[in-house]
XYZ file of C-alpha atoms in Angstrom:
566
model
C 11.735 -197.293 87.227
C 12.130 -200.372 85.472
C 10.539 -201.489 82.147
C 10.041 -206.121 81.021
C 14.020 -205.687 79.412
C 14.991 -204.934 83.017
C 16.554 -201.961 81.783
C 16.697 -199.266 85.010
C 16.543 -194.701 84.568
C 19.473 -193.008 85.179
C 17.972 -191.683 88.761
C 18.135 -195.331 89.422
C 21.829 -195.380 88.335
C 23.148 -192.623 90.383
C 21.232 -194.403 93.635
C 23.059 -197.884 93.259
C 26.566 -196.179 91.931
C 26.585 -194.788 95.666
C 26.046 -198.190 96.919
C 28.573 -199.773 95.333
C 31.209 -197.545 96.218
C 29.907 -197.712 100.210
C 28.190 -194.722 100.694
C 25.478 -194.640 103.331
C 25.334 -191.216 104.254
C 24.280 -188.169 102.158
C 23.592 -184.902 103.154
C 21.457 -182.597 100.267
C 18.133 -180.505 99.599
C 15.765 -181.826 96.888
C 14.264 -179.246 93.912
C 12.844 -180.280 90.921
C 15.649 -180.782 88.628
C 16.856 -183.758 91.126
C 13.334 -185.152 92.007
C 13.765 -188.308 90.121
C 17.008 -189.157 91.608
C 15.154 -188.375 95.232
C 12.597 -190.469 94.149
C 14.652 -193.718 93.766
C 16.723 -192.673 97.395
C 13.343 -192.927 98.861
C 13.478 -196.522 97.151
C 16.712 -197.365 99.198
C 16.421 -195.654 102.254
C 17.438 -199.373 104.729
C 20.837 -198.422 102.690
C 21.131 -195.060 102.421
C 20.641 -192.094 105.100
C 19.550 -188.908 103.450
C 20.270 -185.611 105.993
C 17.568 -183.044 105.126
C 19.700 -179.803 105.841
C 18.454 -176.644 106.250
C 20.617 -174.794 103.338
C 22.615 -176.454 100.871
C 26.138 -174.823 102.374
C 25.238 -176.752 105.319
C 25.037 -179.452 103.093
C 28.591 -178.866 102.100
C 29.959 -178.152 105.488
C 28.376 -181.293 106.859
C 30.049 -183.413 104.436
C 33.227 -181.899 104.917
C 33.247 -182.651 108.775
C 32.015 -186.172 107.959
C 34.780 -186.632 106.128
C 37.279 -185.208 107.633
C 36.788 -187.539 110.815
C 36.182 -190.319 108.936
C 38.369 -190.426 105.991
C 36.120 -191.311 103.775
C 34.687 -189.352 100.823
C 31.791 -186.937 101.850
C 28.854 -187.180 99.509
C 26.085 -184.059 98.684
C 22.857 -183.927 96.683
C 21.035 -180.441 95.235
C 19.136 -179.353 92.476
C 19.968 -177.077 89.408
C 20.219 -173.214 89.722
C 20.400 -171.762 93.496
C 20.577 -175.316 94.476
C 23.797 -175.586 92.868
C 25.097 -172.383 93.478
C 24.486 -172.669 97.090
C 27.315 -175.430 96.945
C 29.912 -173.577 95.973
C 31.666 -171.663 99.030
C 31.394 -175.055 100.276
C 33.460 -177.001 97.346
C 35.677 -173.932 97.528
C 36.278 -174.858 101.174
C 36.607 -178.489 100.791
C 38.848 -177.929 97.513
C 41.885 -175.391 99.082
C 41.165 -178.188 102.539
C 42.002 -181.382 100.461
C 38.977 -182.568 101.133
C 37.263 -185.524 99.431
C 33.585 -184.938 98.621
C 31.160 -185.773 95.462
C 28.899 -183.121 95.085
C 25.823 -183.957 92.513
C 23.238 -181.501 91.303
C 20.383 -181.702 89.273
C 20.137 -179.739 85.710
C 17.317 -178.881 83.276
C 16.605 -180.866 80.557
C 19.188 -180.857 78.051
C 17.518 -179.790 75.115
C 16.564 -176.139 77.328
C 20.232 -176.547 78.330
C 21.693 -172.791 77.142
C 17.776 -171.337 77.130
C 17.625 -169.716 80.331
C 15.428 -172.219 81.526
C 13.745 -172.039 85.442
C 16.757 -172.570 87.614
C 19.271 -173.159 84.911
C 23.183 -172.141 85.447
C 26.118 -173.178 84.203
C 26.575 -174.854 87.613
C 29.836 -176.629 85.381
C 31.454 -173.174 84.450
C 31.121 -171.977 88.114
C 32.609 -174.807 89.588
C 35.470 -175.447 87.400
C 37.916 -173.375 89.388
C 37.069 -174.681 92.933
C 36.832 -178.302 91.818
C 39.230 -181.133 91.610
C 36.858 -182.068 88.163
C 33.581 -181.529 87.162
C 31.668 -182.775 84.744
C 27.581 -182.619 82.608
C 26.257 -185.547 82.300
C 23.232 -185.226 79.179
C 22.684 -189.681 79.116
C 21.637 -192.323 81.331
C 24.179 -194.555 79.971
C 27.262 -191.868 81.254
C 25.971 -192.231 84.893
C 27.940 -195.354 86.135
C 31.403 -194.761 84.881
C 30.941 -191.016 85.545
C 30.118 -191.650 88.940
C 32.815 -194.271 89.285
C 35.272 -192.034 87.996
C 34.509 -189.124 90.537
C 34.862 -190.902 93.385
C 38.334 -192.147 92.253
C 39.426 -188.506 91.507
C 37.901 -187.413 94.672
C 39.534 -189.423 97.094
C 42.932 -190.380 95.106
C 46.159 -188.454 95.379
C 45.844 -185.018 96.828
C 42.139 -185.458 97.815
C 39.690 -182.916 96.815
C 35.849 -181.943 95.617
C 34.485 -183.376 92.581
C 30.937 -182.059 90.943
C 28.647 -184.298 88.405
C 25.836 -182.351 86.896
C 23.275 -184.499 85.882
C 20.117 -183.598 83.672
C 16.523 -183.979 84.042
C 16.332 -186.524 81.247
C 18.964 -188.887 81.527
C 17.888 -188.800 84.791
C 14.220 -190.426 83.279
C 16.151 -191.937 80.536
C 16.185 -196.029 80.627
C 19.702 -197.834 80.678
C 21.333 -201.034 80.828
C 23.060 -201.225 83.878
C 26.600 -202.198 84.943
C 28.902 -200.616 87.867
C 33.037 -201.183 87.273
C 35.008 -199.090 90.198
C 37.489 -196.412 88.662
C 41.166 -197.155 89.069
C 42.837 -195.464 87.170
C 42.733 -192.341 84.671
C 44.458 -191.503 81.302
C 46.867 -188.822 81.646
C 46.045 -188.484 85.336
C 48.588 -190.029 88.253
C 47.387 -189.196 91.868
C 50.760 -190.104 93.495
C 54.029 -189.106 91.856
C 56.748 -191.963 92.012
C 58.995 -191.132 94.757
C 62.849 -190.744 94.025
C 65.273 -192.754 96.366
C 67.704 -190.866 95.787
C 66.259 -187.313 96.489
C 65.237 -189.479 99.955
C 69.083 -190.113 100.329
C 69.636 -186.110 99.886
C 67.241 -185.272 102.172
C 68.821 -187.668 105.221
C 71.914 -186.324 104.272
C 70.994 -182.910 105.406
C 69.039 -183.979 108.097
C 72.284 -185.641 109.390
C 74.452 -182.917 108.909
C 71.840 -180.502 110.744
C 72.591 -178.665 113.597
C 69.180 -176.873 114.082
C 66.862 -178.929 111.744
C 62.959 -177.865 112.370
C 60.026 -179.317 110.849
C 56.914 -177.734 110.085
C 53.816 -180.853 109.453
C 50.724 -179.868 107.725
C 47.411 -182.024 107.041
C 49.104 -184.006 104.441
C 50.415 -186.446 107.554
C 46.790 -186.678 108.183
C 45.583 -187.504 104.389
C 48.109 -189.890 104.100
C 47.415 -191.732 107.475
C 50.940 -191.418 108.011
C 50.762 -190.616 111.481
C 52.471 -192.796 113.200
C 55.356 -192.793 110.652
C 56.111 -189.083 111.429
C 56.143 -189.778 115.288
C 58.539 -192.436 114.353
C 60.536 -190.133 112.281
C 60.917 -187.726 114.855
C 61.485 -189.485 117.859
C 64.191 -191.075 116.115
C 65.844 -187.664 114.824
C 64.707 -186.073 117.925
C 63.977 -182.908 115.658
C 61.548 -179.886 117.354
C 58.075 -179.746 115.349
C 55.425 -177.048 114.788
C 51.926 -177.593 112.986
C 50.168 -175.903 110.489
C 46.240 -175.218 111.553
C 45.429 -178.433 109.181
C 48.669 -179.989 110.694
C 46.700 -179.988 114.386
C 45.928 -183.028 116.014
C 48.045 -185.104 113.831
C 51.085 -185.481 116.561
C 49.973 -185.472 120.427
C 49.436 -181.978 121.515
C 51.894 -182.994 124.541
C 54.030 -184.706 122.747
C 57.949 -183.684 123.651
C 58.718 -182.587 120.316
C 55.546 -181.106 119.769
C 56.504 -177.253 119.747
C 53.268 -175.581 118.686
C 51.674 -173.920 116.064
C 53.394 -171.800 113.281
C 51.512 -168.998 111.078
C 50.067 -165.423 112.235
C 48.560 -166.360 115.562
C 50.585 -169.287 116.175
C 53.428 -169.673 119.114
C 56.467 -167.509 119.745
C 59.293 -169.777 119.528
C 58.111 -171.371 116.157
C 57.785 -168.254 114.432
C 61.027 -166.751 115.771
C 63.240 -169.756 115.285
C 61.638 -170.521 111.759
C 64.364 -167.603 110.735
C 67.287 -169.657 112.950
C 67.004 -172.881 112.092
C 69.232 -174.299 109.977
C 67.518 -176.968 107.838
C 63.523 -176.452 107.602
C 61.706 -180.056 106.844
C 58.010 -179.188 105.318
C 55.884 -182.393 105.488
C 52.495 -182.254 104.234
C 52.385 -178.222 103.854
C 51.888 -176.169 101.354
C 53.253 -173.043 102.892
C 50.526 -170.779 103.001
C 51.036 -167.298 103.492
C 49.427 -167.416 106.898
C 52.353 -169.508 107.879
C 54.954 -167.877 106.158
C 54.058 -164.002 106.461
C 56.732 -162.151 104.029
C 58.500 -164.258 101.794
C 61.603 -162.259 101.323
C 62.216 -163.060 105.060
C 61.020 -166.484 105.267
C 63.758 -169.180 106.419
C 66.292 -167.822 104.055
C 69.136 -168.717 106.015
C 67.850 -172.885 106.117
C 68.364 -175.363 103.816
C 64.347 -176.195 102.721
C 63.233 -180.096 102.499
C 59.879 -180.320 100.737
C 57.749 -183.894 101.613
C 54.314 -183.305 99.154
C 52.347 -185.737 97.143
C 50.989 -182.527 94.680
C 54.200 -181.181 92.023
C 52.320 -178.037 91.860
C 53.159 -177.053 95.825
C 57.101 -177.723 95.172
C 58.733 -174.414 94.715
C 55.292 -172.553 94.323
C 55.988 -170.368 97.484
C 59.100 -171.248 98.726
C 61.977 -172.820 96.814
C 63.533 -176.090 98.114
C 66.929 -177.425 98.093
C 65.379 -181.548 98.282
C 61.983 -182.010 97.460
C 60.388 -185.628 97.885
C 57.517 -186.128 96.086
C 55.037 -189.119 97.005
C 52.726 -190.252 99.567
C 54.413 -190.043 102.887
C 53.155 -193.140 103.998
C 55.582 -194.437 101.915
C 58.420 -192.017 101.584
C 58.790 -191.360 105.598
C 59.941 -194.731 106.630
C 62.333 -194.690 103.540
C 63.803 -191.343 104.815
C 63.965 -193.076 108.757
C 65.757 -195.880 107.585
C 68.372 -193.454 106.096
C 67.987 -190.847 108.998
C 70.472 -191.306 112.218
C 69.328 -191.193 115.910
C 69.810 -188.106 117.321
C 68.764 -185.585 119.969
C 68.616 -182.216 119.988
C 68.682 -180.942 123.393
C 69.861 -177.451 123.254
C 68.029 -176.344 120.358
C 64.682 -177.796 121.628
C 65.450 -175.917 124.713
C 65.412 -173.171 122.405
C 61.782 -173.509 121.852
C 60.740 -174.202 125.804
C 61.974 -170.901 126.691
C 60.636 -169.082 123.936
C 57.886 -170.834 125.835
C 58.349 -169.589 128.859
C 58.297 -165.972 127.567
C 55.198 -166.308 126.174
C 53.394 -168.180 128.734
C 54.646 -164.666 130.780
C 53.617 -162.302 128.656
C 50.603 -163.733 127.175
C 49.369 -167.447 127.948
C 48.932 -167.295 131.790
C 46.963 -163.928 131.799
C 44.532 -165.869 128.970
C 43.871 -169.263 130.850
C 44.458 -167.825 134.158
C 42.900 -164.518 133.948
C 42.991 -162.139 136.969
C 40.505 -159.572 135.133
C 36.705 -159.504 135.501
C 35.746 -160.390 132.156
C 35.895 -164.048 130.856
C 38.853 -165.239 128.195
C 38.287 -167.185 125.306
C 41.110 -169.702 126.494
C 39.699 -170.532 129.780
C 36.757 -171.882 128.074
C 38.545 -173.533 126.539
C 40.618 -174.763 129.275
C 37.354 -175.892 130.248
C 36.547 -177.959 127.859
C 40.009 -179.480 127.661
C 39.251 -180.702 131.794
C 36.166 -181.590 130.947
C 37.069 -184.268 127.711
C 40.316 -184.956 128.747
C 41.915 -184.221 125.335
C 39.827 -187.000 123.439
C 36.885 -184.888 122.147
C 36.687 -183.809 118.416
C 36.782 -179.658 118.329
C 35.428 -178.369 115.428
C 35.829 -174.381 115.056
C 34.462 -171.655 112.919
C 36.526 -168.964 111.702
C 37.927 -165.476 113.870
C 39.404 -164.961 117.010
C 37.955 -168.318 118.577
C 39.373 -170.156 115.664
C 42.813 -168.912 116.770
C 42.548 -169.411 120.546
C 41.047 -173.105 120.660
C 43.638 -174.133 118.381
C 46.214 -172.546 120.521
C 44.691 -174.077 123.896
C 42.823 -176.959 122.665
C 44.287 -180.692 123.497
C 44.381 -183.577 121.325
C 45.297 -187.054 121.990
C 43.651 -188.497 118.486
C 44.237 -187.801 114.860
C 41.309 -186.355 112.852
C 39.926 -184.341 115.929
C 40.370 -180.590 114.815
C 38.170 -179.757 111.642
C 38.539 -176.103 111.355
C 38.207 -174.070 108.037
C 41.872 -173.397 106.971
C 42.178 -172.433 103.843
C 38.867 -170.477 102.852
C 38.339 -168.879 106.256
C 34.644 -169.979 105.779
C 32.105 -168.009 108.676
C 29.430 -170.362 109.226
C 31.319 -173.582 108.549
C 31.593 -174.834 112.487
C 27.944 -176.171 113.288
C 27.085 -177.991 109.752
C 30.825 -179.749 110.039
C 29.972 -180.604 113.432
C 26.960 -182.186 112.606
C 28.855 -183.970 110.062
C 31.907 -184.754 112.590
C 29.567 -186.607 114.912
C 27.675 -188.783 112.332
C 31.392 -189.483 110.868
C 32.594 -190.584 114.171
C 29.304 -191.124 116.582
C 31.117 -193.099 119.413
C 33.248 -189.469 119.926
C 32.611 -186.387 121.654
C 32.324 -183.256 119.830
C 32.713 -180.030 120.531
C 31.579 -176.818 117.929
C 33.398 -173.840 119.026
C 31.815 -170.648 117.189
C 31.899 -166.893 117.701
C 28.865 -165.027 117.441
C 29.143 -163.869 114.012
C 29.917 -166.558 112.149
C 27.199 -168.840 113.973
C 24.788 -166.719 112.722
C 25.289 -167.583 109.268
C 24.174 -171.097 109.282
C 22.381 -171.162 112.658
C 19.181 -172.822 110.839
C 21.254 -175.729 110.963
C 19.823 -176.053 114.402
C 16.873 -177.779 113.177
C 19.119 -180.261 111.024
C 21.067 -181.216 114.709
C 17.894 -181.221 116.039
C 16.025 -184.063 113.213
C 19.146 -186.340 113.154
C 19.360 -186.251 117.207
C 22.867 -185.754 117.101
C 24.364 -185.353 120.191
C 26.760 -181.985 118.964
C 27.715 -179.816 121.446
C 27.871 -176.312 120.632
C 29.837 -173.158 122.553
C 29.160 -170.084 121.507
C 31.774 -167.633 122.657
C 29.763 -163.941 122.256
C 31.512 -160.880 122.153
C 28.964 -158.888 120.514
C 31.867 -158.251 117.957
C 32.827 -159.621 114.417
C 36.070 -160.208 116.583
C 38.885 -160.434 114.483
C 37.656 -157.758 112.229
C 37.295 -155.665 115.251
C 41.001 -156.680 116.619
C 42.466 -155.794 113.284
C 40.669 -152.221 113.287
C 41.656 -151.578 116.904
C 45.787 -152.465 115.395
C 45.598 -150.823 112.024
C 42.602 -148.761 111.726
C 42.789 -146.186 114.968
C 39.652 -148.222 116.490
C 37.272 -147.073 113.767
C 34.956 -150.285 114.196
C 33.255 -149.916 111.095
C 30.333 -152.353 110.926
C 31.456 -155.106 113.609
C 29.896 -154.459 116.300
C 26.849 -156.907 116.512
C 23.498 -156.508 118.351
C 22.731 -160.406 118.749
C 19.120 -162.122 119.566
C 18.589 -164.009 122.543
C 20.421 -167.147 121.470
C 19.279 -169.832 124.257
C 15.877 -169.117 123.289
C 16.801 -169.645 119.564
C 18.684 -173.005 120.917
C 15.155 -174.072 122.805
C 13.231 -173.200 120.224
C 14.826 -176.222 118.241
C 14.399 -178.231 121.542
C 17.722 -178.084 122.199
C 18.948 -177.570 125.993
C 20.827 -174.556 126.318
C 22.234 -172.197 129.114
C 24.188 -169.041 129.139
C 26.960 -168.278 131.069
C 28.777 -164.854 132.045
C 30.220 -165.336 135.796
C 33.490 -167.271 135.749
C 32.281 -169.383 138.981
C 29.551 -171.214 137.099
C 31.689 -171.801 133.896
C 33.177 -174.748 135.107
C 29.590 -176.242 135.954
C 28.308 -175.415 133.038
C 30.936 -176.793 130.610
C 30.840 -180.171 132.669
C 26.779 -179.973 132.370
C 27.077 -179.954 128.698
C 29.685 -182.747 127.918
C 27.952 -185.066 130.484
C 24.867 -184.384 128.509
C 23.801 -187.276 125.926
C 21.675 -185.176 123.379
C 22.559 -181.957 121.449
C 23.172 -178.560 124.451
C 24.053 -175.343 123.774
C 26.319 -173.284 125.878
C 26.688 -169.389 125.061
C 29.434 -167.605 126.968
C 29.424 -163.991 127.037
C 33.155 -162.798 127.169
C 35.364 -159.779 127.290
C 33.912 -157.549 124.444
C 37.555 -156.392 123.318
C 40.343 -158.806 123.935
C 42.722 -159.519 121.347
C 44.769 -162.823 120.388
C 48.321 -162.494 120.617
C 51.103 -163.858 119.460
C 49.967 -161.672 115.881
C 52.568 -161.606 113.152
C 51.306 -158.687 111.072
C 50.502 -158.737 107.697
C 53.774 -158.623 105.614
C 55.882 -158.839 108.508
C 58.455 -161.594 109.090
C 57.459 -164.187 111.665
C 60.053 -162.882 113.222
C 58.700 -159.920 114.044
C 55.607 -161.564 115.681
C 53.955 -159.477 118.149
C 53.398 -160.372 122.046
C 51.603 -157.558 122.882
């Protein structure tokens, strides 16, 4: 809407403020408090790609796998009321993640702002504690450097969700219009200046080690700092476990790569968290999936802390060094102080902790001898069939556990799980996501049966877009991880998990997507080849065993030394 002064409305604003910080991709669902800002996107659509999604958390979820694949900042449009609030398990996802995303909703008029107008809430006083910042925007002329400003919180530092609220009328509202990119913030500093000689204290103890172990998280990832770690480590020849976030970021056959830490993760990592001698944290906020009970936690190690957020340092666990800073920056300061070294008894350490638990619990799981299928010789499946290069995005339960125990990765960026939140339903919108963030890869959604139920109509936004996601269901008729933990700690009262599911290949057809089921461990291999060959969206339910549990299992306020084989 322009008038002779070429002055432009606010909707207009908000349109080219995307533009000129690059975005081409938004995922949303229109209402009437953000009409006029749909209006102008249907002025621009040769620059911008609107996805229609089904539900707004899809919205969310999409943009989360977007940009967590493609590093860039995932962007989300809805209107006021439910629109808004549909957002929010979403930006409470992508905010405990680190994940960048601008979120903007639509708001009543400003002068019914407070009334209990149609569709009004204080979408700004729900969002405040899931949100990196949030702000109300009430005049056209706010729009630009608002905008500008979000993106620059979103993606800067420790990334995370931002939310601008904009209403009806300065959406209308006529402006003079100028767009200056956000650099900087008053009283705000994304990445804390790094201390040399906190750097020289933590190579110091790295030297001295004996038994030094290092635990990575998605921070190597955020900081695109991958290659620095592998440097780091090859050099110091230290033994390293990843958090679920941390996955992906080093080779899963690496030589130093020693597995996953936390509740379900491997033996030896757990166990010899509570031997080492010096623990190295990089990019981790220890979370108490990771760390089980305090009291118990590495209390014998000295504890160096790499994070680019203060507020993680000492939160959970107190450290002797911590090195604040991007570590992009601070890992090849700490190399060039670090001495070569090798390790070779105390990574042996680790390979036969290995060997124990490929014994006791990995072979009978990828090679099973029983009837029933296993969750990890799908996914040994799938690993044959992409040859470690495919992008595995999981939902949250038992599956989430086992593919990224037995999943492989060659790349960075290919395992977008929901860590933090635990979201159900996140898988299938962040694969969507995933594949427009990175359409020359493969990827693989790997959901249980529950939690693809919660956002299944997102089958119809895979289907519009075309996107060539390929999605496993693994169907145990069984909220399974809810079931596993009654069958442990609840004398097998399975109260309210068990699930009586629809017929979900017809569902799958019914959005024109191929599908095929699969129960009869002789056509699995078929099958899972059948899909990834495929160049358009398939769906592949398995039916598996109906009540097998994922071991390793450190239980809840145990030490991870007391994690569980059996």
């Amino acid at each position: 809407m322009k008038n002779i002064n070429n002055k432009i409305s606010g909707a207009e604003a908000v349109i080219r403020s995307l533009i000129e910080e690059n975005v081409d991709l938004i995922y949303g669902y229109p209402g009437g408090a953000i009409m006029p800002i749909y209006d102008e996107l249907y002025k621009f659509q040769e620059k911008i790609n609107h996805v229609l999604t089904r539900h707004e958390q899809g919205a969310t979820h999409a943009a989360q796998g977007f940009s967590r694949v493609s590093g860039k900042v995932g962007v989300v449009m809805a209107t006021s009321g439910p629109g808004a609030t549909n957002l929010v398990t979403g930006i409470a996802d992508a905010q405990i993640d680190s994940t960048p995303m601008v979120c903007i909703t639509g708001q009543v008029a400003s002068h019914l702002l407070g009334s209990d107008a149609f569709q009004e809430t204080d979408i700004i006083g729900i969002s405040t504690p899931v949100t990196k910042w949030n702000c109300q925007v009430t005049k056209a002329k706010d729009i630009p450097k608002i905008l500008a400003k979000a993106f620059y919180i979103a993606k800067s530092g420790r990334p995370g969700p931002v939310l601008i609220d904009i209403t009806k009328d300065a959406q209308f509202e006529l402006m003079d219009y100028k767009y200056e990119k956000c650099h900087s913030v008053r009283s705000y500093k994304p990445v804390p200046d790094y201390s040399i000689e906190q750097i020289k204290n933590a190579s110091k103890l790295i030297n001295e080690a004996k038994k030094p172990f290092i635990v990575f998280g998605q921070g190597v990832i955020l900081g695109d700092a991958e290659n620095e770690f592998k440097d780091l480590i090859e050099k110091t020849g230290i033994p390293s476990a990843w958090t679920i976030l941390g996955l992906s970021a080093l080779p899963t056959d690496h030589y130093l790569n020693v597995g996953m830490v936390g509740m379900h993760g491997n033996y030896g990592p757990n166990v010899l968290t509570n031997e080492c001698d010096l623990l190295i944290a990089i990019g981790m906020r220890f979370d108490d999936r990771v760390t089980g009970n305090l009291e118990s936690y590495a209390k014998q190690a000295k504890i160096i802390h790499m994070e680019i957020d203060p507020a993680e340092i000492d939160k959970n666990v107190e450290s002797d060094v911590a090195v604040l800073g991007n570590i992009k920056d601070t890992i090849p300061l700490l190399s060039s102080m670090v001495n070569k070294n090798s390790h070779k008894e105390w990574l042996e350490k680790f390979n036969n902790f290995y060997d124990i638990e490929f014994k006791k619990v990995i072979n009978d799981e990828i090679n099973p001898t029983k009837e029933g299928l296993t969750m990890a010789e799908v996914i040994k499946e799938i690993n044959n069939s992409t040859k470690g290069d495919a992008i595995i995005v999981t939902d949250v339960g038992q599956h989430q556990m086992v593919t990224c125990r037995y999943a492989k990765f060659n790349k960075s960026k290919s395992n977008v799980t929901s860590g933090g939140l635990g979201t159900m339903g996140f898988a299938l919108p962040a694969a969507l996501g995933a594949k427009m963030g990175a359409p020359e890869r493969e990827v693989v959604a790997v959901i249980g049966d529950g939690g693809y139920q919660m956002t299944i109509q997102e089958l119809g936004t895979i289907f519009q877009t075309g996107s060539a996601v390929k999605i496993v269901v693994l169907n145990n008729n069984f909220l399974g991880m809810v079931r596993q933990w009654q069958e442990m700690f609840f004398d097998k009262r399975y109260a309210s998990t068990e699930l009586v599911n629809p017929d979900f290949v017809t569902i799958a057809k019914g959005y024109y997507i191929e599908a095929e089921k699969v129960s009869e461990r002789k056509k699995l291999k078929n099958a899972v080849n059948k899909m990834i060959k495929s160049k358009k969206p398939y769906f592949l339910e398995v039916t598996i065993e109906k009540e097998n549990n994922v071991f390793p299992m450190i239980p809840t306020g145990a030490s991870v030394s007391e994690i569980r084989l059996e």
